[in-house]
mmCIF file of C-alpha atoms in Angstrom:
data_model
loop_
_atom_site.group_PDB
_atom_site.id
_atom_site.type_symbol
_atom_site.label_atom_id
_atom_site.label_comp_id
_atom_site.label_asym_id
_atom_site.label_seq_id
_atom_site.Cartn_x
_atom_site.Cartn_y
_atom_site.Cartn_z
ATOM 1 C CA UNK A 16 0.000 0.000 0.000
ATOM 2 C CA UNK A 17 1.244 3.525 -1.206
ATOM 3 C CA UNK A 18 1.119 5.985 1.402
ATOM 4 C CA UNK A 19 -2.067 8.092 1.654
ATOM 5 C CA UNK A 20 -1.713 11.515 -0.493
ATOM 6 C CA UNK A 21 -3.650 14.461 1.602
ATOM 7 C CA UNK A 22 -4.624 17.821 -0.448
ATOM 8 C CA UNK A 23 -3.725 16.097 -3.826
ATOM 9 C CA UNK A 24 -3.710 19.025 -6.843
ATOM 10 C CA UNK A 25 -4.419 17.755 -10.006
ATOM 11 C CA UNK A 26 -5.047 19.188 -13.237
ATOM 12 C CA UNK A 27 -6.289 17.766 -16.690
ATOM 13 C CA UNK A 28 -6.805 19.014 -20.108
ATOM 14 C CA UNK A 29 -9.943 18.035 -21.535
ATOM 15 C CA UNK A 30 -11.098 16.405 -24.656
ATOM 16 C CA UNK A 31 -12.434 20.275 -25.590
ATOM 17 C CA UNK A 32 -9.711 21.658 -24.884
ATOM 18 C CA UNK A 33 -10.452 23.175 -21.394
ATOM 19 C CA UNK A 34 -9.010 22.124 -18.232
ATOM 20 C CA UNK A 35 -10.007 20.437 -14.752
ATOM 21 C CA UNK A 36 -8.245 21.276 -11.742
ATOM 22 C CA UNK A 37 -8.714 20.975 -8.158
ATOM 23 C CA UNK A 38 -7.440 19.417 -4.801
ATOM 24 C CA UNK A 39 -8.336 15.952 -3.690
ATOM 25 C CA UNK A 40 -8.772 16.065 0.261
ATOM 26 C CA UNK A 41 -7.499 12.353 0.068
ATOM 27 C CA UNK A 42 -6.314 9.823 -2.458
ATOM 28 C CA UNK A 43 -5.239 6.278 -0.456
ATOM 29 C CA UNK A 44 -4.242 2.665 -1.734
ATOM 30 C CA UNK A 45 -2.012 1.032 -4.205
ATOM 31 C CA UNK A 46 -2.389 -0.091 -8.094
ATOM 32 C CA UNK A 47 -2.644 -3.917 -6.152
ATOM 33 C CA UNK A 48 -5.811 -3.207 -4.354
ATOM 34 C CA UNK A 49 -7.377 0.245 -6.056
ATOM 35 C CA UNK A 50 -7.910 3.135 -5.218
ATOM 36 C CA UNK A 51 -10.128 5.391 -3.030
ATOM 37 C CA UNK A 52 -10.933 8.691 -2.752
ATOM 38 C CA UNK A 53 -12.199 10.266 0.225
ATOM 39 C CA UNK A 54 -13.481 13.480 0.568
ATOM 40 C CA UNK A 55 -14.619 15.235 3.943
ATOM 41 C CA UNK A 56 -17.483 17.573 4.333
ATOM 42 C CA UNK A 57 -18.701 19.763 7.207
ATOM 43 C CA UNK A 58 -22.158 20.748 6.280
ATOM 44 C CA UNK A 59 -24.322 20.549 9.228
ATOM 45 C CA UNK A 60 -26.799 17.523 8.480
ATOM 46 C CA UNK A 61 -29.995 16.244 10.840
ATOM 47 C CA UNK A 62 -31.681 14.038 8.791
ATOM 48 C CA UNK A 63 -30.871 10.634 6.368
ATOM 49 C CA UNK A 64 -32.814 12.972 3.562
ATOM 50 C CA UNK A 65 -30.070 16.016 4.300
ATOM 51 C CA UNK A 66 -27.528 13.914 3.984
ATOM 52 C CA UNK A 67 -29.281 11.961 0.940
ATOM 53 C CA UNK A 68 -29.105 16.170 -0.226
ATOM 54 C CA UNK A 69 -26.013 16.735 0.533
ATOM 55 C CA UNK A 70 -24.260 13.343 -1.400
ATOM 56 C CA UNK A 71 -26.715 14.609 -4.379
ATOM 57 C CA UNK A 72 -24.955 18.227 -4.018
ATOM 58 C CA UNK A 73 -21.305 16.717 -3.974
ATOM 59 C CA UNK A 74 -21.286 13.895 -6.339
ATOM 60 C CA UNK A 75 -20.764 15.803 -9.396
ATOM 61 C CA UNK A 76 -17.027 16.999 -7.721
ATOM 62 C CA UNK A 77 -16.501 13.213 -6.723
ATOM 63 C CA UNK A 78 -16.929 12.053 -10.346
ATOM 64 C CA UNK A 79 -14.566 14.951 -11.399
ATOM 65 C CA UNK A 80 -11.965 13.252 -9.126
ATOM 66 C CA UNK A 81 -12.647 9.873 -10.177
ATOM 67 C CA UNK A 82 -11.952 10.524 -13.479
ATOM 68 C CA UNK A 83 -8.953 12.639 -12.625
ATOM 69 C CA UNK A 84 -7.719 9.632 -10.638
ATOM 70 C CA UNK A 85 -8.815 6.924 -13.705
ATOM 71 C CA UNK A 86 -6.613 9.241 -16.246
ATOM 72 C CA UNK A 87 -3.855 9.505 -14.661
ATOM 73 C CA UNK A 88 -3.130 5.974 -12.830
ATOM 74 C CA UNK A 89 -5.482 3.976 -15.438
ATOM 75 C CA UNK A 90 -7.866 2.727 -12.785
ATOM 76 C CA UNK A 91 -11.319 3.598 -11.648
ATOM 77 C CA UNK A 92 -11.408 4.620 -7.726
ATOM 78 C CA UNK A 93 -13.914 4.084 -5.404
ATOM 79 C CA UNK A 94 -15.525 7.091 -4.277
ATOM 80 C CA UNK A 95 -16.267 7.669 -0.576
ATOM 81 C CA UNK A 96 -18.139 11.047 0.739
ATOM 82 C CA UNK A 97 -17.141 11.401 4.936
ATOM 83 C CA UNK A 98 -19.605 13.946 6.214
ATOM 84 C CA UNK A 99 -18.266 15.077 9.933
ATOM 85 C CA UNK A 100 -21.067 17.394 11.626
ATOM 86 C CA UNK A 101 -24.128 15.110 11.448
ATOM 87 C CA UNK A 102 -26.828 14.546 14.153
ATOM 88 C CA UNK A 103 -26.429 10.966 12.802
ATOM 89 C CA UNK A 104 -22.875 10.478 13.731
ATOM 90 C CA UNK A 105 -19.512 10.498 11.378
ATOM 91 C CA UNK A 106 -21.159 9.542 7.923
ATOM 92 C CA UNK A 107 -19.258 7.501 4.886
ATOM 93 C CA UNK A 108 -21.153 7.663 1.740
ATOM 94 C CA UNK A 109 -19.889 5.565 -1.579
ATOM 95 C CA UNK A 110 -20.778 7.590 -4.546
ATOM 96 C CA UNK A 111 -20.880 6.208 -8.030
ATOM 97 C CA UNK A 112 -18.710 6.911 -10.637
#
């Protein structure tokens, strides 16, 4: 296992010629076993349906990252949403590439 990469930049030229940039909060695992990436969020959440919200709100950003991550080491990550100031507890969300 690599050693986990915290506040990863990246940046990609796109197929129309514009680019994609940005900062992964982290990016852990090895080619061996895949990939994840985990991003955390703060937003204050009470309810399953906020938080059902909130992964609708960020999974657009994930995506961006997983196909960051897929063009640049050739493998599709697993996505995983950590939301930190729930009523619920810590919550960790797969998203879908």
């Amino acid at each position: 296992m690599s050693h986990p990469l915290a506040e990863l930049p990246y940046a990609l030229r796109l197929e129309d010629g514009t680019y994609d940039n940005g900062f992964m909060d982290l990016l852990y695992g090895s080619a061996e076993n895949g990939w994840t990436v985990l991003d955390f969020k703060t937003d204050e959440l009470s309810s399953h349906a906020a938080v059902d919200e909130a992964i609708r709100r960020h999974t657009a950003q994930m995506r961006r990252y997983g196909r960051a991550v897929q063009r640049i080491l050739n493998q599709s990550p697993k996505l995983k949403l950590c939301f930190l100031n729930t009523n619920l507890g810590v919550q960790v969300q797969i998203v879908s590439m």
